[in-house]
PDB file of C-alpha atoms in Angstrom:
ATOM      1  CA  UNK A   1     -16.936  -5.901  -2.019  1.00  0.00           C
ATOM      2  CA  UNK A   2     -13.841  -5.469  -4.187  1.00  0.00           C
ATOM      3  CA  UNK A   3     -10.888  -8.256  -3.795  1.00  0.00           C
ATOM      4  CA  UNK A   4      -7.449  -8.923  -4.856  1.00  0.00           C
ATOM      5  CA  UNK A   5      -5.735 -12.208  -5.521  1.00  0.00           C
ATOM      6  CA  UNK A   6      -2.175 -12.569  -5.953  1.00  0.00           C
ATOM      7  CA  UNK A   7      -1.075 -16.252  -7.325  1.00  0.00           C
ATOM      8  CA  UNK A   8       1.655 -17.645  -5.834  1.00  0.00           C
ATOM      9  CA  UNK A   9       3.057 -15.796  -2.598  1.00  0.00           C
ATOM     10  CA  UNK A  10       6.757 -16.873  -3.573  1.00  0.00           C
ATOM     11  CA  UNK A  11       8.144 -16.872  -6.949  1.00  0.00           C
ATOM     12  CA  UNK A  12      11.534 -17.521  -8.350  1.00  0.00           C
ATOM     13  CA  UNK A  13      13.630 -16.522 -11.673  1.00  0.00           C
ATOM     14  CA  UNK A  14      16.528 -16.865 -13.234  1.00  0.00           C
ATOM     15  CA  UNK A  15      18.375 -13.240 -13.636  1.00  0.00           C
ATOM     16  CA  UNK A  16      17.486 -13.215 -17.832  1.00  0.00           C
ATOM     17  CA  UNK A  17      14.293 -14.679 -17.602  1.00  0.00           C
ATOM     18  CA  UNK A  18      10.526 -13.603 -17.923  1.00  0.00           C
ATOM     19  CA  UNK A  19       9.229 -12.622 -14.845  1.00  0.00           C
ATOM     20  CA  UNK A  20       4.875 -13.103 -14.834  1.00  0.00           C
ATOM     21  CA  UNK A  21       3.225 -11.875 -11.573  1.00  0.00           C
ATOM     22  CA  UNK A  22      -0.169 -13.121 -11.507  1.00  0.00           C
ATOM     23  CA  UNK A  23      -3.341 -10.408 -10.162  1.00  0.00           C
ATOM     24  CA  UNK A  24      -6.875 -11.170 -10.575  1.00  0.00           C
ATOM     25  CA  UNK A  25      -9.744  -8.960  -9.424  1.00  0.00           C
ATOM     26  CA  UNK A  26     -13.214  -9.145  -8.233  1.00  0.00           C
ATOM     27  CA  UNK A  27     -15.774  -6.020  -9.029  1.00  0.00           C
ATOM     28  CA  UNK A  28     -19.023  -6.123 -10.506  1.00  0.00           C
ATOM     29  CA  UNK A  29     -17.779  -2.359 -12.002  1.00  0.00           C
ATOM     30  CA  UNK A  30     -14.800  -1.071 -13.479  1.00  0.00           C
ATOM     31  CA  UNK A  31     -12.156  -0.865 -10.743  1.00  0.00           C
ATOM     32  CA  UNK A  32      -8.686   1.294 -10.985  1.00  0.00           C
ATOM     33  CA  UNK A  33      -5.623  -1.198 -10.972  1.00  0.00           C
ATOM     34  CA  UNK A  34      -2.176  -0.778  -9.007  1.00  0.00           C
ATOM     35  CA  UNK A  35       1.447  -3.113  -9.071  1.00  0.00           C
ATOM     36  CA  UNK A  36       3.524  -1.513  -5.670  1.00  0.00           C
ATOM     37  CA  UNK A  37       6.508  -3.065  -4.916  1.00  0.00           C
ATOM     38  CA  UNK A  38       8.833  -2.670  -1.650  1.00  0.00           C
ATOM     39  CA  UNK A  39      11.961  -3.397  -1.009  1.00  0.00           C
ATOM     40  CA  UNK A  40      13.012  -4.112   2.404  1.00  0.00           C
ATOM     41  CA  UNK A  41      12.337  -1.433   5.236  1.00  0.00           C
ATOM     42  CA  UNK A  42      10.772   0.567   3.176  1.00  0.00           C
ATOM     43  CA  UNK A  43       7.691   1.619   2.281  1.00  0.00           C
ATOM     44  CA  UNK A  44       5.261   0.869  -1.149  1.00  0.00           C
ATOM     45  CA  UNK A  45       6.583   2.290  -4.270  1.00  0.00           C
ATOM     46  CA  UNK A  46       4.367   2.252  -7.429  1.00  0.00           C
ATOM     47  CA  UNK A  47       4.847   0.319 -10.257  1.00  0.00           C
ATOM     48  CA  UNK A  48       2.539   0.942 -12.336  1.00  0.00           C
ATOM     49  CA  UNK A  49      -1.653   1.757 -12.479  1.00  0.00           C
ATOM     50  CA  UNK A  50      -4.669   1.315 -14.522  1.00  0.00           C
ATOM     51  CA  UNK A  51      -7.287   4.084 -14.468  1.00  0.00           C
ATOM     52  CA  UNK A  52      -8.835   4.101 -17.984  1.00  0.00           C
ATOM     53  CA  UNK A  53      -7.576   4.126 -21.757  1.00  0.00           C
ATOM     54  CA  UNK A  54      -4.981   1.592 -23.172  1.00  0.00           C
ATOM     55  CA  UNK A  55      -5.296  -1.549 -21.507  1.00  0.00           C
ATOM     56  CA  UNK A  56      -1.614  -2.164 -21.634  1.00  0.00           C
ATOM     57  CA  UNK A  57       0.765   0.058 -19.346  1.00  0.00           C
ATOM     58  CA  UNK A  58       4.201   0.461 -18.862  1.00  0.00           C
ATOM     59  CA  UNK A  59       5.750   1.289 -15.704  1.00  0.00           C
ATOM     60  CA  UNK A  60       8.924   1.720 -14.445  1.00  0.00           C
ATOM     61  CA  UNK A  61      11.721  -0.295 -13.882  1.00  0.00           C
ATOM     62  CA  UNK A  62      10.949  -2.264 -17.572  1.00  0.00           C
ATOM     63  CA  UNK A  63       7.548  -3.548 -15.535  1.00  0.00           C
ATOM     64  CA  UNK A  64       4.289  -3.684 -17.648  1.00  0.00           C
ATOM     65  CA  UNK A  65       1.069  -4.895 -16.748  1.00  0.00           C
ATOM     66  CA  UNK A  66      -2.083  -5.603 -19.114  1.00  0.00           C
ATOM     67  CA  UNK A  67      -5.968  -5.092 -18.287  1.00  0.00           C
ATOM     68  CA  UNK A  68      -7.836  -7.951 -19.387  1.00  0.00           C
ATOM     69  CA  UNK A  69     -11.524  -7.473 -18.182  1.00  0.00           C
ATOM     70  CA  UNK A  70     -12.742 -10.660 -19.853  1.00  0.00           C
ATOM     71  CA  UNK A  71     -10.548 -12.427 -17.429  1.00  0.00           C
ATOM     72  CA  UNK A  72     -10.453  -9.923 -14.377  1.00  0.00           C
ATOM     73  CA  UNK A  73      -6.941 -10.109 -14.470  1.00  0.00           C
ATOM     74  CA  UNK A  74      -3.754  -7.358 -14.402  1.00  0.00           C
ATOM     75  CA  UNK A  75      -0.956  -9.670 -14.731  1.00  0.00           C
ATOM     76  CA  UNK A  76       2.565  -7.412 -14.013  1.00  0.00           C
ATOM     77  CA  UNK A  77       5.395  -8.855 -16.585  1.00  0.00           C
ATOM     78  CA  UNK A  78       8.971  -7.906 -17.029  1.00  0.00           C
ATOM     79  CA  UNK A  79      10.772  -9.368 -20.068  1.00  0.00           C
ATOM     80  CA  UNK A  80      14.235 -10.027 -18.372  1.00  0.00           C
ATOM     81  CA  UNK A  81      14.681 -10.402 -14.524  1.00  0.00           C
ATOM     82  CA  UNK A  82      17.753  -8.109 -12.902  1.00  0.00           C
ATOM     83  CA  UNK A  83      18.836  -9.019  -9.906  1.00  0.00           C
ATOM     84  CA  UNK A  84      17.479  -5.580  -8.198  1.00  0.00           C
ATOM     85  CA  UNK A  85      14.507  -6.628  -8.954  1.00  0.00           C
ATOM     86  CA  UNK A  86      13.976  -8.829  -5.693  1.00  0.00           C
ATOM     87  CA  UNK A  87      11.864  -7.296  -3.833  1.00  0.00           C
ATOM     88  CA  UNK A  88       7.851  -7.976  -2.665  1.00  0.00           C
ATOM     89  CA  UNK A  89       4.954  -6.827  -5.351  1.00  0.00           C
ATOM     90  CA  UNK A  90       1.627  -6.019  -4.481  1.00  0.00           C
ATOM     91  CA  UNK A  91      -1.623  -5.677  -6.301  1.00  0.00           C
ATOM     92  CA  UNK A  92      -4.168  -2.920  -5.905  1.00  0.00           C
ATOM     93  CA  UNK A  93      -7.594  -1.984  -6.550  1.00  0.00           C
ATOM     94  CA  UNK A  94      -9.861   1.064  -5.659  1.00  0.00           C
ATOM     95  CA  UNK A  95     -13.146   2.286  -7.185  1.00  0.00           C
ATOM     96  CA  UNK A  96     -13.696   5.633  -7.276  1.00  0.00           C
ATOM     97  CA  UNK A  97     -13.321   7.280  -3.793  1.00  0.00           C
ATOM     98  CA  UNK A  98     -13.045   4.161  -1.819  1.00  0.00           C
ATOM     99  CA  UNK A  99      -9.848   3.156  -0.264  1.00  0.00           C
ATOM    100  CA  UNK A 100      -6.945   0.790  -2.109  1.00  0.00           C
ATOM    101  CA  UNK A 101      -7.144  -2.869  -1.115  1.00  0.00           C
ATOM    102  CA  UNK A 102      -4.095  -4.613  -1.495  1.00  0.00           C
ATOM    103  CA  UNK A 103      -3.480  -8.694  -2.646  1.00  0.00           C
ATOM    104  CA  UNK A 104      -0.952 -10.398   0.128  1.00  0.00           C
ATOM    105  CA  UNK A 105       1.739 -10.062  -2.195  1.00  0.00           C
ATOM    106  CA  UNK A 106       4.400 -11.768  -3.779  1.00  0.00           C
ATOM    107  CA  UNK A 107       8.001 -12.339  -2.755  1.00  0.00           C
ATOM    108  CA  UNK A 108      10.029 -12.218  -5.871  1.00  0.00           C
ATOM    109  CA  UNK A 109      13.730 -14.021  -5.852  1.00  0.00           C
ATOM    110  CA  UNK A 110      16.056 -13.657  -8.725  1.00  0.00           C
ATOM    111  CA  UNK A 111      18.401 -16.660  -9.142  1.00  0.00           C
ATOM    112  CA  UNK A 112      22.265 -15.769 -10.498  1.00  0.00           C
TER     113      UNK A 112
ATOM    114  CA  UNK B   1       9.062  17.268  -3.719  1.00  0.00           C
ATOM    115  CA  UNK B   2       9.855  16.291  -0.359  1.00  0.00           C
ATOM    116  CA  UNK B   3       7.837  12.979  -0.297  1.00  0.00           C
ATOM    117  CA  UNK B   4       5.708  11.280   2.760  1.00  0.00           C
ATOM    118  CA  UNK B   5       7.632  11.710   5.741  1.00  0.00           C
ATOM    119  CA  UNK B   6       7.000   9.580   8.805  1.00  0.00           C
ATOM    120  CA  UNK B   7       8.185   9.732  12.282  1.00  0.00           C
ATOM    121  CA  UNK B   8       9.599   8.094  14.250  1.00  0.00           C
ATOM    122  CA  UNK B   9      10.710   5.496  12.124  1.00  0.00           C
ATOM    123  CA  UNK B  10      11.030   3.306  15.148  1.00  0.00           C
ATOM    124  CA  UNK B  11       9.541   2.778  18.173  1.00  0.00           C
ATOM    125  CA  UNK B  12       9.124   0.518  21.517  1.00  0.00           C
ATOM    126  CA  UNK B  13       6.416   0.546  23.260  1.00  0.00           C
ATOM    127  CA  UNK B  14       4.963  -1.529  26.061  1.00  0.00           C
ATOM    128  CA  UNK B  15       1.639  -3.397  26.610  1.00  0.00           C
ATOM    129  CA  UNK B  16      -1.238  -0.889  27.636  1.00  0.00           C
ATOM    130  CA  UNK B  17       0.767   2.534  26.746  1.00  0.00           C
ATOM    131  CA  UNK B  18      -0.467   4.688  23.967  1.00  0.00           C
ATOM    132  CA  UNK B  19       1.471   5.605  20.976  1.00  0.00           C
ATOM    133  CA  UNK B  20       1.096   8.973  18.228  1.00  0.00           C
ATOM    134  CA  UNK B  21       2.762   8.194  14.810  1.00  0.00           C
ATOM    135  CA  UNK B  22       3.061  11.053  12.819  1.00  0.00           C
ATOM    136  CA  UNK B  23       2.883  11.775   8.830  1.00  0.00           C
ATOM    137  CA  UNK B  24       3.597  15.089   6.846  1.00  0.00           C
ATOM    138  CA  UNK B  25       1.871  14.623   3.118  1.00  0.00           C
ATOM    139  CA  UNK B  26       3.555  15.345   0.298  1.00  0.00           C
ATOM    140  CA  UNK B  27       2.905  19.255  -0.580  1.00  0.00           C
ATOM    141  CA  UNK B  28      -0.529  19.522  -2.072  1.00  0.00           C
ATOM    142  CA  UNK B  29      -2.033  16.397  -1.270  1.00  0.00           C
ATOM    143  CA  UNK B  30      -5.307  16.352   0.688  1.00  0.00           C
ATOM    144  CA  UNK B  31      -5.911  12.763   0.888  1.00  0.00           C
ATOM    145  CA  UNK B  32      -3.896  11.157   3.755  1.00  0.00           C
ATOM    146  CA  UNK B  33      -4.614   6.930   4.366  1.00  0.00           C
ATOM    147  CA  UNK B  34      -3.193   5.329   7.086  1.00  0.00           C
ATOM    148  CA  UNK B  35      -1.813   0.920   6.745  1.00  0.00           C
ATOM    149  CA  UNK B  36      -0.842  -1.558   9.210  1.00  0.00           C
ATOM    150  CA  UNK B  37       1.330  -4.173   7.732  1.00  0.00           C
ATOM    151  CA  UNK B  38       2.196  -7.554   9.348  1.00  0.00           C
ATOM    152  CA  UNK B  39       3.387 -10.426   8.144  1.00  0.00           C
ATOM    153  CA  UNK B  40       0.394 -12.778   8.835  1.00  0.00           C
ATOM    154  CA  UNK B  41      -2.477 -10.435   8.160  1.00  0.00           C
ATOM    155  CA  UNK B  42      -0.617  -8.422   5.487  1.00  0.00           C
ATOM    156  CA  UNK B  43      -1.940  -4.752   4.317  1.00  0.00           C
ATOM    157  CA  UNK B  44      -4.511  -3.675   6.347  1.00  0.00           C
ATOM    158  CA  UNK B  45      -5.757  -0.246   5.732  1.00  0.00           C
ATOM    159  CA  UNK B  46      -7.265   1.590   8.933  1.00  0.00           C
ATOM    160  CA  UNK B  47      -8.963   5.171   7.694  1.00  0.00           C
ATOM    161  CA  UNK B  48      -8.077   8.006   5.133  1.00  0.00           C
ATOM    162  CA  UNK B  49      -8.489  11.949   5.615  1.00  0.00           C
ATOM    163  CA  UNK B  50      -9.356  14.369   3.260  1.00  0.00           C
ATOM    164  CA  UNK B  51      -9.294  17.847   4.218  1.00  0.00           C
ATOM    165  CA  UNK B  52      -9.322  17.205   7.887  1.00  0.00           C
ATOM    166  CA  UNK B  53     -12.664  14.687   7.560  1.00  0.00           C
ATOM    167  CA  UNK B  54     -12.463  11.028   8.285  1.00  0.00           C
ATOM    168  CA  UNK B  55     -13.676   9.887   4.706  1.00  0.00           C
ATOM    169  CA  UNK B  56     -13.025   6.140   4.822  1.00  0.00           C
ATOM    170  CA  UNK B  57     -12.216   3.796   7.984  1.00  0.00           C
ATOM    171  CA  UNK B  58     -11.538   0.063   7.749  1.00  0.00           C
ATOM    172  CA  UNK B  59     -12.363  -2.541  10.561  1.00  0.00           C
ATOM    173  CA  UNK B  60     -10.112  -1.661  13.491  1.00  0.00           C
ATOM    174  CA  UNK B  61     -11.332  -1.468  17.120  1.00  0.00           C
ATOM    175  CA  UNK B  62     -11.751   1.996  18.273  1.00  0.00           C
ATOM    176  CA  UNK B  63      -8.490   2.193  19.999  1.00  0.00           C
ATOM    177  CA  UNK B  64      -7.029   2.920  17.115  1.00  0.00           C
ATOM    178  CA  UNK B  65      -7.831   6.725  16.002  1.00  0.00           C
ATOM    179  CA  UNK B  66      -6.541   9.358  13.509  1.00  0.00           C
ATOM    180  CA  UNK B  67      -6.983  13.035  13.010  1.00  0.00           C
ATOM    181  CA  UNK B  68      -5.870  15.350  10.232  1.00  0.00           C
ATOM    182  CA  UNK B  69      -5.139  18.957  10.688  1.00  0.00           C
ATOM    183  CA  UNK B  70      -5.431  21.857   8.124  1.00  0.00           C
ATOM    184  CA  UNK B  71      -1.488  21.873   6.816  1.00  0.00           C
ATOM    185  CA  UNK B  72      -2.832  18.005   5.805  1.00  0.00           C
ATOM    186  CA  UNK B  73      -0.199  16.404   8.246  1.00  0.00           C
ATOM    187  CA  UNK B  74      -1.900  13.395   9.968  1.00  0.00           C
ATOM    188  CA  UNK B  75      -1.538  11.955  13.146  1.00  0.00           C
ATOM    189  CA  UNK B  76      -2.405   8.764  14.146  1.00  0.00           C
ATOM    190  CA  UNK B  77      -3.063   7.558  17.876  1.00  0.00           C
ATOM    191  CA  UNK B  78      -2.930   3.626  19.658  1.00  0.00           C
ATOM    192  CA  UNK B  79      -4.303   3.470  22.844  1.00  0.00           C
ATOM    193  CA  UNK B  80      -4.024   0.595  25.284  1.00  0.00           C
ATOM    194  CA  UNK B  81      -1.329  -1.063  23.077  1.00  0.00           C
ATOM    195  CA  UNK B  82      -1.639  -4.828  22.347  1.00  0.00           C
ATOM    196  CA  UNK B  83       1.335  -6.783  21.625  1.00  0.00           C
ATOM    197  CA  UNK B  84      -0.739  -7.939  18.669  1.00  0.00           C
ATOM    198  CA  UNK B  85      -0.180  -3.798  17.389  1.00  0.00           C
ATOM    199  CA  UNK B  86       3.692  -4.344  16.800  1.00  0.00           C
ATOM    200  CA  UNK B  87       3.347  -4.026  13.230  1.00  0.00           C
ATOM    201  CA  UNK B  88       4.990  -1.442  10.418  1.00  0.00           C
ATOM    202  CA  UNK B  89       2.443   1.537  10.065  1.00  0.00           C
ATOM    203  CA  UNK B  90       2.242   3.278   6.759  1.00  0.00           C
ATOM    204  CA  UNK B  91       0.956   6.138   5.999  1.00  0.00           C
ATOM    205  CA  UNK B  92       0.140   7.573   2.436  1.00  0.00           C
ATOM    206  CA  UNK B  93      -0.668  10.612   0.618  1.00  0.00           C
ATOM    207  CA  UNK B  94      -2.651  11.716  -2.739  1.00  0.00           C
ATOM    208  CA  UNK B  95      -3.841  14.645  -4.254  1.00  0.00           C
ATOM    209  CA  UNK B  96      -7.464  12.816  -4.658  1.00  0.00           C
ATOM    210  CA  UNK B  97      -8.955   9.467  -5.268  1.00  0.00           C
ATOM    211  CA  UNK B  98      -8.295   7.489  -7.783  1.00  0.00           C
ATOM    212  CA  UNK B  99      -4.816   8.948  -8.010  1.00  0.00           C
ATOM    213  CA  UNK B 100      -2.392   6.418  -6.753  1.00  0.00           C
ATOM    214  CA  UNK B 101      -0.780   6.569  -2.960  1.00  0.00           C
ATOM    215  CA  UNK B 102       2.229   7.879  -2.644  1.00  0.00           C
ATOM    216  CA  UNK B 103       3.956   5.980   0.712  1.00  0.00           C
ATOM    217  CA  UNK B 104       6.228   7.024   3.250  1.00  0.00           C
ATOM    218  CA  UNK B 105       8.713   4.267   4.859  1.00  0.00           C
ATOM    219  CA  UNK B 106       6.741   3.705   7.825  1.00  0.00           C
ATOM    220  CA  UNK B 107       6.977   3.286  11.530  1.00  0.00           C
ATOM    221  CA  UNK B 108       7.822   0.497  13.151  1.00  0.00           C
ATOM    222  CA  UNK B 109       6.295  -0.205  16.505  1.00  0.00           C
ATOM    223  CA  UNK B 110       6.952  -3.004  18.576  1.00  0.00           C
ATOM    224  CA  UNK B 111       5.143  -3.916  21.385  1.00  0.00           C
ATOM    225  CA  UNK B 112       6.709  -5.712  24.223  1.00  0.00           C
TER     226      UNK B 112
END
């Protein structure tokens, strides 16, 4: 069955700094890759995905995210925090027709 | 585009009543996936519709139903209400798998 694991349910940055949300992946073939984030009472906005092609994508918001199959991982990166970037981030994965599961997230806090 | 609207965004309900959320697709998507979300057990994903057929379910008891009509609006049903239903419901819409899910804000229901 395909799995997501998010690293770290809370993370904290300084507004400036790198922020590195960790996603790794379990499938024995090759899955399709979401970042969602949501800001509070609201509902899943995405990010970013990863269907085929370039293994690095850009998203919105200055978010990027690379595919690294050797390491079943889809790490989401941002080079410099703002502080609207607070929010909760959630990894996907689907394969083929089958439904999105989603990691348990990640709270990001930006520090002033 | 209009995006996913859901409705109501809030509602109270009490133990052993039966609740209908409600979700309108954005125009042109087929694909309709219904979420709980709580804080403990996170994003749970309950079933998906395409063209009015039940295509995926996940592992909820069968008090918890969902029908799509031809227009692609969704409707999902909760009967004999739990207090462990309170939760935010979220419903989604895509053109097709693997496109991503496009959310609406959700319903709120709390059980009392």
């Amino acid at each position: 069955a395909q799995s997501v694991t998010q690293l770290g349910s809370h993370v904290s940055v300084s507004e400036g700094a790198l922020v590195l949300l960790r996603c790794n992946y379990s499938s024995s073939v090759p899955p399709y890759l979401f970042w969602y984030v949501q800001y509070p009472n609201q509902g899943l906005q995405l990010l970013l995905k990863y269907t085929t092609g370039a293994t690095l994508v850009k998203g919105i918001n200055g978010f990027e995210a690379e595919f690294k199959k050797s390491e079943t991982s889809f790490h989401l990166t941002k080079p410099s925090a703002h502080m609207s970037d607070a929010a909760e981030y959630f990894c996907a994965v689907s394969f083929g027709n089958e439904k999105l599961t989603f990691g348990t997230g990640t709270r990001l806090t930006i520090i002033p | 585009k209009a995006g996913v609207t859901q409705t109501p965004r809030y509602l109270i309900k009490t133990r052993g009543q039966q609740v209908t959320l409600s979700c309108s697709p954005i125009s042109g998507h087929r694909s309709v996936s219904w979420y709980q979300q709580t804080p403990g057990q996170g994003l749970q994903f309950l079933f998906e519709y395409f063209s009015e057929t039940q295509r995926n379910k996940g592992n909820f008891p069968g008090r918890f139903s969902g029908r799509q009509f031809s227009n692609s609006r969704s409707e999902m049903n909760v009967s004999t209400l739990e207090l462990g239903d309170s939760a935010l419901y979220l419903c989604a819409s895509s053109p097709n798998n693997p496109q991503p899910l496009h959310f609406g804000n959700g319903t709120r229901l709390t059980v009392t």
